[in-house]
Coordinates of C-alpha atoms in Angstrom, one line a residue:
M1 CA -65.0 5.3 -82.2
N2 CA -61.3 4.8 -81.8
S3 CA -60.3 2.3 -84.5
Q4 CA -56.7 2.0 -83.4
R5 CA -57.4 -0.4 -80.5
T6 CA -56.4 -4.1 -80.7
P7 CA -59.0 -6.9 -80.7
S8 CA -60.4 -8.3 -77.5
S9 CA -57.7 -11.0 -77.6
A10 CA -55.3 -8.4 -76.0
R11 CA -57.5 -8.2 -73.0
R12 CA -57.3 -12.1 -72.7
S13 CA -53.6 -11.7 -71.9
S14 CA -54.2 -10.2 -68.6
K15 CA -54.4 -12.9 -65.8
R16 CA -56.2 -10.6 -63.5
P17 CA -57.4 -7.2 -64.8
R18 CA -57.8 -5.5 -61.4
R19 CA -58.7 -2.0 -62.5
R20 CA -62.4 -1.5 -62.8
V21 CA -64.6 1.5 -63.6
A22 CA -66.1 3.8 -60.9
A23 CA -68.4 5.1 -63.6
I24 CA -71.1 2.6 -62.4
I25 CA -72.8 5.7 -60.9
A26 CA -74.2 6.2 -64.3
A27 CA -76.4 3.2 -63.8
A28 CA -78.0 5.0 -61.0
L29 CA -78.1 8.5 -62.7
V30 CA -79.7 7.2 -65.8
L31 CA -82.7 6.0 -63.9
A32 CA -83.5 9.7 -63.5
V33 CA -84.5 9.9 -67.1
V34 CA -85.2 6.6 -68.6
V35 CA -86.8 4.3 -66.0
P36 CA -90.2 6.2 -65.7
T37 CA -90.7 5.5 -69.5
S38 CA -89.6 1.8 -69.2
I39 CA -92.1 0.2 -66.9
A40 CA -93.9 -1.3 -70.0
F41 CA -90.8 -3.3 -70.9
L42 CA -91.5 -6.4 -68.7
R43 CA -88.3 -8.1 -69.8
L44 CA -86.2 -5.5 -67.9
Q45 CA -87.7 -6.7 -64.6
G46 CA -86.5 -10.2 -65.1
N47 CA -82.9 -8.9 -65.8
I48 CA -82.3 -7.7 -62.3
S49 CA -80.4 -9.8 -59.7
V50 CA -81.0 -9.3 -56.0
S51 CA -78.9 -9.6 -52.9
A52 CA -79.3 -8.5 -49.2
L53 CA -78.4 -5.1 -48.2
R54 CA -77.5 -6.2 -44.7
A55 CA -78.2 -9.3 -42.6
S56 CA -81.0 -7.5 -40.7
E57 CA -83.1 -4.9 -42.7
A58 CA -84.6 -3.6 -39.4
D59 CA -82.3 -0.6 -39.1
V60 CA -82.3 0.8 -42.8
P61 CA -82.5 4.5 -42.3
D62 CA -85.4 6.7 -43.6
S63 CA -84.5 8.1 -47.0
S64 CA -86.8 11.1 -46.7
E65 CA -83.9 13.0 -45.0
G66 CA -81.5 12.1 -47.8
L67 CA -80.8 8.9 -49.6
N68 CA -77.3 7.2 -49.4
L69 CA -76.5 4.7 -52.0
L70 CA -73.4 2.5 -52.5
V71 CA -72.4 1.8 -56.1
L72 CA -70.1 -1.1 -56.6
G73 CA -68.1 -2.0 -59.6
S74 CA -67.4 -5.8 -59.3
D75 CA -64.3 -7.6 -60.7
S76 CA -66.2 -10.9 -60.7
R77 CA -65.3 -13.0 -63.7
D78 CA -68.5 -14.9 -63.9
F79 CA -69.0 -13.6 -67.4
S80 CA -70.6 -14.8 -70.6
S81 CA -67.4 -13.9 -72.4
T82 CA -64.0 -15.4 -71.7
G83 CA -62.1 -12.3 -72.7
F84 CA -61.5 -11.0 -69.2
G85 CA -59.3 -13.6 -67.5
T86 CA -59.9 -16.8 -65.7
D87 CA -62.6 -16.9 -63.1
N88 CA -60.7 -17.9 -59.9
G89 CA -63.7 -17.5 -57.6
S90 CA -62.6 -14.1 -56.2
R91 CA -64.8 -11.1 -56.0
R92 CA -63.7 -7.5 -55.2
S93 CA -65.1 -4.1 -55.6
D94 CA -62.4 -2.3 -57.6
S95 CA -64.8 0.7 -57.7
M96 CA -66.8 2.0 -54.9
L97 CA -68.9 5.2 -54.8
L98 CA -70.8 6.5 -51.9
V99 CA -73.6 8.6 -53.5
H100 CA -75.6 11.0 -51.4
L101 CA -79.0 12.4 -52.9
S102 CA -80.2 15.3 -50.8
P103 CA -83.8 15.6 -49.6
G104 CA -85.6 17.9 -52.0
N105 CA -83.5 16.4 -54.8
E106 CA -81.3 19.6 -55.0
R107 CA -77.9 17.9 -55.4
I108 CA -76.0 14.6 -55.7
E109 CA -72.6 14.1 -54.2
A110 CA -70.7 10.9 -55.1
V111 CA -67.5 10.1 -53.1
Q112 CA -65.0 7.7 -54.8
I113 CA -63.6 5.4 -52.0
P114 CA -60.1 4.0 -53.2
R115 CA -60.0 0.2 -53.5
D116 CA -56.6 0.3 -51.5
T117 CA -58.3 1.8 -48.4
V118 CA -57.6 -0.3 -45.4
L119 CA -59.6 -0.6 -42.2
Q120 CA -60.7 -3.0 -39.4
R121 CA -63.5 -4.6 -41.4
P122 CA -66.5 -5.7 -39.3
A123 CA -67.8 -9.2 -39.1
C124 CA -70.4 -10.1 -41.7
A125 CA -73.2 -12.7 -41.2
D126 CA -73.8 -15.1 -44.1
T127 CA -76.2 -13.5 -46.8
G128 CA -75.5 -16.0 -49.4
S129 CA -71.7 -15.7 -49.9
G130 CA -70.4 -17.0 -46.6
A131 CA -69.8 -15.4 -43.2
Y132 CA -66.8 -13.3 -42.4
A133 CA -65.3 -13.1 -38.8
G134 CA -63.9 -9.6 -39.4
G135 CA -60.4 -8.4 -39.6
Y136 CA -57.9 -5.7 -40.9
G137 CA -57.6 -5.4 -44.6
M138 CA -58.5 -3.7 -47.8
I139 CA -62.0 -2.5 -48.2
N140 CA -62.5 -4.0 -51.7
S141 CA -62.1 -7.6 -50.4
A142 CA -65.3 -7.3 -48.4
L143 CA -67.3 -8.1 -51.6
N144 CA -66.0 -11.6 -51.4
Y145 CA -68.7 -12.1 -48.8
G146 CA -71.4 -10.4 -50.7
P147 CA -72.7 -6.8 -51.1
A148 CA -74.0 -6.7 -47.5
C149 CA -70.4 -7.1 -46.3
S150 CA -69.2 -4.2 -48.6
V151 CA -72.2 -2.2 -47.1
A152 CA -71.0 -2.9 -43.6
A153 CA -67.4 -2.0 -44.3
V154 CA -68.4 1.4 -45.9
E155 CA -70.7 2.2 -43.0
T156 CA -67.8 1.4 -40.7
L157 CA -65.4 3.5 -42.7
T158 CA -67.7 6.5 -43.1
G159 CA -70.2 6.5 -40.4
V160 CA -72.9 7.0 -43.1
H161 CA -75.9 4.7 -43.0
L162 CA -76.7 3.3 -46.4
N163 CA -80.2 3.0 -47.9
H164 CA -79.4 0.9 -51.0
F165 CA -76.6 -0.5 -53.1
I166 CA -76.2 -1.2 -56.9
E167 CA -73.6 -3.5 -58.2
V168 CA -72.5 -3.7 -61.8
D169 CA -69.9 -6.1 -63.1
F170 CA -66.9 -5.5 -65.4
E171 CA -68.5 -6.8 -68.6
G172 CA -71.7 -5.0 -67.8
F173 CA -70.0 -1.6 -67.9
I174 CA -68.7 -2.2 -71.4
S175 CA -72.3 -3.1 -72.4
I176 CA -73.7 0.0 -70.9
I177 CA -71.2 2.3 -72.8
D178 CA -71.8 0.4 -76.1
A179 CA -75.5 0.7 -75.7
L180 CA -75.0 4.5 -75.5
D181 CA -73.1 4.3 -78.8
G182 CA -70.0 5.4 -76.9
V183 CA -69.1 8.4 -74.9
S184 CA -67.1 11.6 -75.6
V185 CA -64.0 12.3 -73.6
C186 CA -61.1 14.9 -73.9
L187 CA -57.6 14.2 -73.0
A188 CA -54.9 16.8 -72.6
Q189 CA -52.2 14.4 -73.9
P190 CA -51.9 11.0 -75.5
M191 CA -52.2 8.1 -73.1
T192 CA -50.7 4.6 -73.5
D193 CA -50.7 1.8 -71.0
P194 CA -50.2 -1.8 -72.4
K195 CA -51.2 -3.3 -69.0
A196 CA -54.7 -1.6 -69.3
N197 CA -54.8 -2.1 -73.1
L198 CA -54.9 1.7 -73.5
D199 CA -53.8 3.6 -76.5
L200 CA -55.5 6.9 -76.9
P201 CA -54.6 10.2 -78.7
A202 CA -55.0 13.6 -77.2
G203 CA -58.1 15.8 -77.8
L204 CA -61.9 15.3 -78.0
Q205 CA -62.8 11.7 -79.0
E206 CA -65.5 9.1 -79.0
L207 CA -64.8 5.9 -77.0
D208 CA -66.5 2.6 -77.0
G209 CA -67.1 0.5 -73.9
A210 CA -63.6 -1.2 -74.1
D211 CA -61.8 2.1 -74.6
A212 CA -63.7 3.8 -71.8
L213 CA -62.9 0.8 -69.5
A214 CA -59.2 1.0 -70.4
L215 CA -59.1 4.8 -69.7
A216 CA -60.8 4.4 -66.3
R217 CA -58.6 1.4 -65.2
T218 CA -55.2 2.7 -66.2
R219 CA -52.8 3.5 -63.5
H220 CA -49.5 3.5 -65.4
A221 CA -50.4 6.2 -67.9
V222 CA -51.2 8.7 -65.2
G223 CA -49.6 10.3 -62.1
D224 CA -47.4 8.0 -59.9
G225 CA -49.0 4.7 -61.1
S226 CA -51.0 4.3 -57.9
D227 CA -54.6 3.4 -57.5
L228 CA -55.3 7.0 -56.5
A229 CA -53.9 8.3 -59.8
R230 CA -56.6 6.9 -61.9
L231 CA -59.6 8.4 -60.1
G232 CA -59.4 11.7 -61.9
N233 CA -59.8 9.8 -65.2
Q234 CA -62.8 8.0 -63.7
Q235 CA -64.4 11.3 -62.9
K236 CA -64.0 12.3 -66.5
V237 CA -65.7 9.1 -67.7
M238 CA -68.5 9.4 -65.2
S239 CA -69.3 13.0 -66.3
A240 CA -69.1 11.8 -69.9
I241 CA -71.7 9.0 -69.2
V242 CA -74.0 11.3 -67.4
Q243 CA -73.9 13.9 -70.3
R244 CA -74.5 11.2 -72.9
A245 CA -77.3 9.3 -71.0
T246 CA -79.2 12.5 -70.3
S247 CA -78.9 13.8 -73.9
K248 CA -81.4 13.8 -76.7
E249 CA -79.2 11.4 -78.6
V250 CA -80.5 8.7 -76.1
L251 CA -83.8 10.0 -75.0
A252 CA -85.1 10.6 -78.5
R253 CA -84.1 7.2 -79.8
P254 CA -86.4 4.4 -78.6
D255 CA -84.0 1.7 -79.9
R256 CA -80.9 3.2 -78.2
L257 CA -82.9 3.9 -75.0
Y258 CA -84.1 0.3 -74.7
S259 CA -80.7 -1.1 -75.5
F260 CA -79.3 1.1 -72.8
L261 CA -81.9 0.0 -70.2
D262 CA -81.4 -3.6 -71.2
A263 CA -77.7 -3.4 -70.6
I264 CA -78.1 -1.7 -67.3
T265 CA -80.7 -4.0 -65.8
S266 CA -78.8 -7.1 -67.1
S267 CA -75.7 -5.9 -65.3
M268 CA -77.3 -4.9 -62.0
T269 CA -77.5 -6.6 -58.7
V270 CA -79.5 -4.5 -56.2
D271 CA -81.0 -4.8 -52.7
P272 CA -84.6 -6.1 -52.3
E273 CA -86.0 -2.5 -51.9
L274 CA -84.7 -1.7 -55.4
S275 CA -85.5 -5.0 -57.0
S276 CA -88.6 -3.9 -59.0
L277 CA -89.0 -1.4 -61.7
P278 CA -91.5 0.6 -59.7
E279 CA -89.0 0.9 -56.8
L280 CA -86.3 1.9 -59.4
A281 CA -88.7 4.5 -60.8
G282 CA -89.2 5.8 -57.4
L283 CA -85.5 6.4 -57.1
A284 CA -85.5 7.8 -60.6
A285 CA -88.2 10.3 -59.8
R286 CA -85.9 11.7 -57.1
V287 CA -82.7 11.8 -59.2
K288 CA -84.6 13.2 -62.2
D289 CA -84.9 16.7 -60.8
V290 CA -81.2 17.1 -59.9
P291 CA -79.5 19.5 -62.4
T292 CA -76.3 18.1 -63.8
D293 CA -74.4 21.1 -62.4
K294 CA -75.4 19.9 -58.9
I295 CA -74.0 16.4 -59.5
T296 CA -70.4 16.3 -58.0
F297 CA -67.9 13.5 -58.3
M298 CA -65.1 13.6 -55.7
T299 CA -62.3 11.4 -54.4
M300 CA -62.1 10.6 -50.7
P301 CA -59.0 12.5 -49.2
T302 CA -56.5 10.0 -48.1
Q303 CA -53.2 9.7 -46.3
P304 CA -50.8 6.7 -46.2
A305 CA -51.8 3.9 -43.9
P306 CA -49.6 3.6 -40.8
S307 CA -49.1 -0.1 -41.4
N308 CA -48.3 0.1 -45.1
A309 CA -47.3 3.1 -47.1
N310 CA -48.8 1.5 -50.2
R311 CA -52.2 1.5 -48.7
V312 CA -54.4 4.5 -47.7
V313 CA -56.7 5.5 -44.8
P314 CA -59.2 8.5 -44.7
A315 CA -57.5 11.9 -44.2
P316 CA -59.1 14.5 -41.8
D317 CA -60.9 16.1 -44.7
A318 CA -62.6 12.8 -45.3
T319 CA -64.1 12.9 -41.9
L320 CA -65.5 16.4 -42.7
I321 CA -67.0 15.1 -46.0
F322 CA -68.7 12.1 -44.4
E323 CA -70.1 14.3 -41.6
R324 CA -71.5 16.7 -44.0
I325 CA -73.2 13.9 -45.9
K326 CA -74.6 12.6 -42.6
Q327 CA -76.1 16.1 -41.8
D328 CA -77.0 16.8 -45.5
I329 CA -74.7 19.8 -45.6
P330 CA -73.2 20.5 -49.1
V331 CA -69.6 19.4 -49.2
N332 CA -68.4 22.4 -51.2
P333 CA -71.2 25.1 -51.0
D334 CA -71.6 27.3 -54.0
S335 CA -70.0 30.7 -53.8
E336 CA -73.2 32.5 -53.5
S337 CA -74.2 30.6 -50.4
E338 CA -70.8 31.1 -48.8
S339 CA -71.2 34.9 -48.7
G340 CA -72.7 35.7 -45.3
S341 CA -74.1 33.2 -43.0
E342 CA -76.6 30.6 -44.2
S343 CA -79.0 31.9 -41.6
D344 CA -79.1 35.2 -43.5
A345 CA -79.7 33.7 -46.9
G346 CA -83.0 35.1 -48.3
E347 CA -83.8 37.0 -45.2
T348 CA -85.3 40.3 -45.2
A349 CA -83.8 43.1 -43.0
T350 CA -86.8 42.8 -40.7
A351 CA -86.3 39.0 -40.3
K352 CA -82.7 39.5 -39.4
T353 CA -83.4 42.1 -36.8
S354 CA -86.1 39.9 -35.3
A355 CA -83.7 36.9 -34.9
R356 CA -81.2 39.1 -33.0
Q357 CA -83.6 41.0 -30.8
L358 CA -82.4 39.5 -27.5
P359 CA -79.0 40.7 -25.8
V360 CA -76.2 38.1 -25.3
S361 CA -73.7 37.7 -22.6
I362 CA -70.5 35.7 -23.0
A363 CA -68.4 34.1 -20.3
N364 CA -64.9 32.6 -20.8
A365 CA -64.7 29.3 -18.8
A366 CA -62.0 27.9 -21.0
R367 CA -59.2 30.1 -19.5
V368 CA -58.1 31.1 -23.0
S369 CA -57.0 34.8 -23.0
G370 CA -59.3 37.0 -25.1
L371 CA -61.7 34.2 -26.0
A372 CA -64.9 35.8 -24.8
G373 CA -63.9 39.1 -26.6
K374 CA -63.2 37.3 -29.9
F375 CA -66.6 35.8 -29.8
A376 CA -68.3 39.1 -28.8
N377 CA -66.6 40.9 -31.8
E378 CA -67.9 38.2 -34.2
A379 CA -71.4 38.5 -32.7
T380 CA -71.4 42.3 -32.8
E381 CA -70.3 42.3 -36.5
Q382 CA -73.4 40.1 -37.3
G383 CA -75.8 42.5 -35.6
F384 CA -76.1 41.0 -32.1
T385 CA -76.1 43.0 -28.9
V386 CA -73.5 41.7 -26.4
T387 CA -74.1 43.2 -23.0
S388 CA -71.5 41.3 -20.9
I389 CA -68.1 39.8 -21.4
T390 CA -66.8 38.0 -18.3
T391 CA -64.3 35.4 -17.1
A392 CA -66.0 32.5 -15.3
A393 CA -65.1 31.8 -11.7
S394 CA -64.0 28.2 -12.6
L395 CA -62.6 26.2 -15.4
Q396 CA -65.4 24.3 -17.3
A397 CA -65.0 21.5 -19.8
Q398 CA -68.3 21.9 -21.7
T399 CA -69.6 24.8 -23.7
R400 CA -73.2 25.7 -23.0
L401 CA -75.7 28.1 -24.6
L402 CA -78.4 28.9 -22.0
I403 CA -81.8 30.6 -22.9
P404 CA -85.1 31.5 -21.2
D405 CA -88.0 29.4 -22.3
T406 CA -89.3 31.6 -25.1
D407 CA -89.7 31.4 -28.8
A408 CA -87.8 34.6 -29.2
A409 CA -84.9 33.2 -27.2
R410 CA -84.8 30.1 -29.3
K411 CA -84.8 32.0 -32.5
T412 CA -82.0 34.4 -31.2
A413 CA -79.9 31.5 -29.9
D414 CA -80.1 29.6 -33.2
A415 CA -79.1 32.6 -35.2
F416 CA -76.3 33.5 -32.7
A417 CA -74.8 30.0 -32.8
K418 CA -74.6 30.1 -36.5
A419 CA -73.2 33.6 -36.6
V420 CA -70.3 32.6 -34.3
D421 CA -69.8 29.2 -36.0
L422 CA -70.8 27.0 -33.1
D423 CA -72.6 23.7 -33.6
I424 CA -74.4 23.7 -30.4
E425 CA -77.9 23.3 -29.1
A426 CA -79.5 25.8 -26.7
T427 CA -80.5 24.6 -23.3
V428 CA -83.4 26.2 -21.4
A429 CA -82.4 27.5 -18.0
D430 CA -83.3 29.9 -15.3
V431 CA -81.8 32.9 -17.1
E432 CA -83.2 36.2 -18.3
S433 CA -81.4 36.4 -21.6
I434 CA -79.0 34.5 -23.9
E435 CA -75.8 33.3 -22.1
L436 CA -72.9 31.7 -23.8
I437 CA -70.5 29.9 -21.5
L438 CA -67.3 28.9 -23.4
G439 CA -65.8 25.7 -22.1
Q440 CA -62.6 23.8 -23.0
D441 CA -64.4 21.9 -25.8
Y442 CA -65.2 25.1 -27.8
Q443 CA -62.7 24.3 -30.6
N444 CA -64.6 21.0 -31.2
L445 CA -67.9 22.7 -31.8
G446 CA -67.0 24.5 -35.0
R447 CA -70.0 24.1 -37.5
P448 CA -68.8 21.4 -40.0
E449 CA -70.1 23.3 -42.9
K450 CA -67.9 26.3 -42.2
Q451 CA -64.7 24.2 -42.2
P452 CA -62.8 24.2 -45.5
V453 CA -62.5 20.8 -47.3
K454 CA -59.7 20.1 -49.8
V455 CA -61.1 17.5 -52.3
N456 CA -60.5 16.6 -55.9
S457 CA -64.0 16.9 -57.6
R458 CA -65.7 17.4 -60.8
K459 CA -69.2 18.5 -61.8
A460 CA -71.2 16.3 -64.0
D461 CA -71.9 19.1 -66.5
Q462 CA -68.2 20.2 -66.7
K463 CA -67.0 20.8 -70.3
L464 CA -65.2 17.8 -71.6
C465 CA -62.2 19.8 -72.7
G466 CA -62.6 22.4 -69.8

């Protein structure tokens, strides 16, 4: 542990410590390993607090097609300790993570949503913290009206429907780290920030809960001093927690394991569907199989808000990320899956030929010079037979992919659309073979998984000094 830190009295000097830890994701990830072994510990069940996911639970999406979890780090000061400032009744989510667990438990993608993100927040019915009429403002303030209001705000921002939420308070995070007996981090250079009570040397080191919190909440020791600047450090802390929580140092030590579970459950507020240990174990059973190299932490791409340059809104790449999460498409596919089309992965030569057995004709109805020829060249390179390239008699707004009513046509059309990077469904029509009619909207039909995304990210298994 770092022994150079000042006592907790230094933290009491801060009237409103605003920077909390996005590393709350560890509370969800550790369930992958420890919850199935903890059902006998009845005390843990009584630790968990419950709050509504939304005012009406009728439209909670089916998690069999991918589970979406909102992890909130609360700055509430309703603490047992007095070392974190005066409780003025406010409650904000200084850390927000949208976590996607893919069906088949193949990967986890956790997107950090900056607390300074602004949007037109939706109205929230009263779920125990008062009602909110809606209005323009920062997303972190939604938690003043309960987790259900944060859920509604994130769903409005991202378009992603959430299955669950987990909220962990400020003090609880420190307890979780300390129950792990600290975490290892590696810093490229010394970091000092009196406002965050941060004083850490360069290099590989062990941090206790207070140190880890200081590292994750500092703004002034990194970058331009903005809320966005600290998110890279939070990714390091999150990775360190995952590595320590899934290590033999915790799993092989019953005393440490129980302390860790006790700290987590004592700090948790969850939705009703996660309020029992068996339900948490069900989530754990899914998370358990995800390799740490398939757990990715990333920051939502942002741009300055038009109304205030000190606030942010999602950048275009954020829209791509959220669309991929909705469709369960990897945000950043591994290099091996990017070579060649996904439809070809693992296919035999016979299967590829079978999926391309019908000829295709392409008509340019968008009035863009050379458009049909461009698509024909791409299709031919992928092994399709293009028998006709024409210009349509009239301008058309909508792109259509027409097929005869046969299984072979459906298979060919699906492979063809992927080969030319069009996100389009085939329509059965009175045609003899595959016909692609390119309308004015063709540029809007690019397959989302083929569009490049620029995002700051970190794998959970990444070397601490790497």
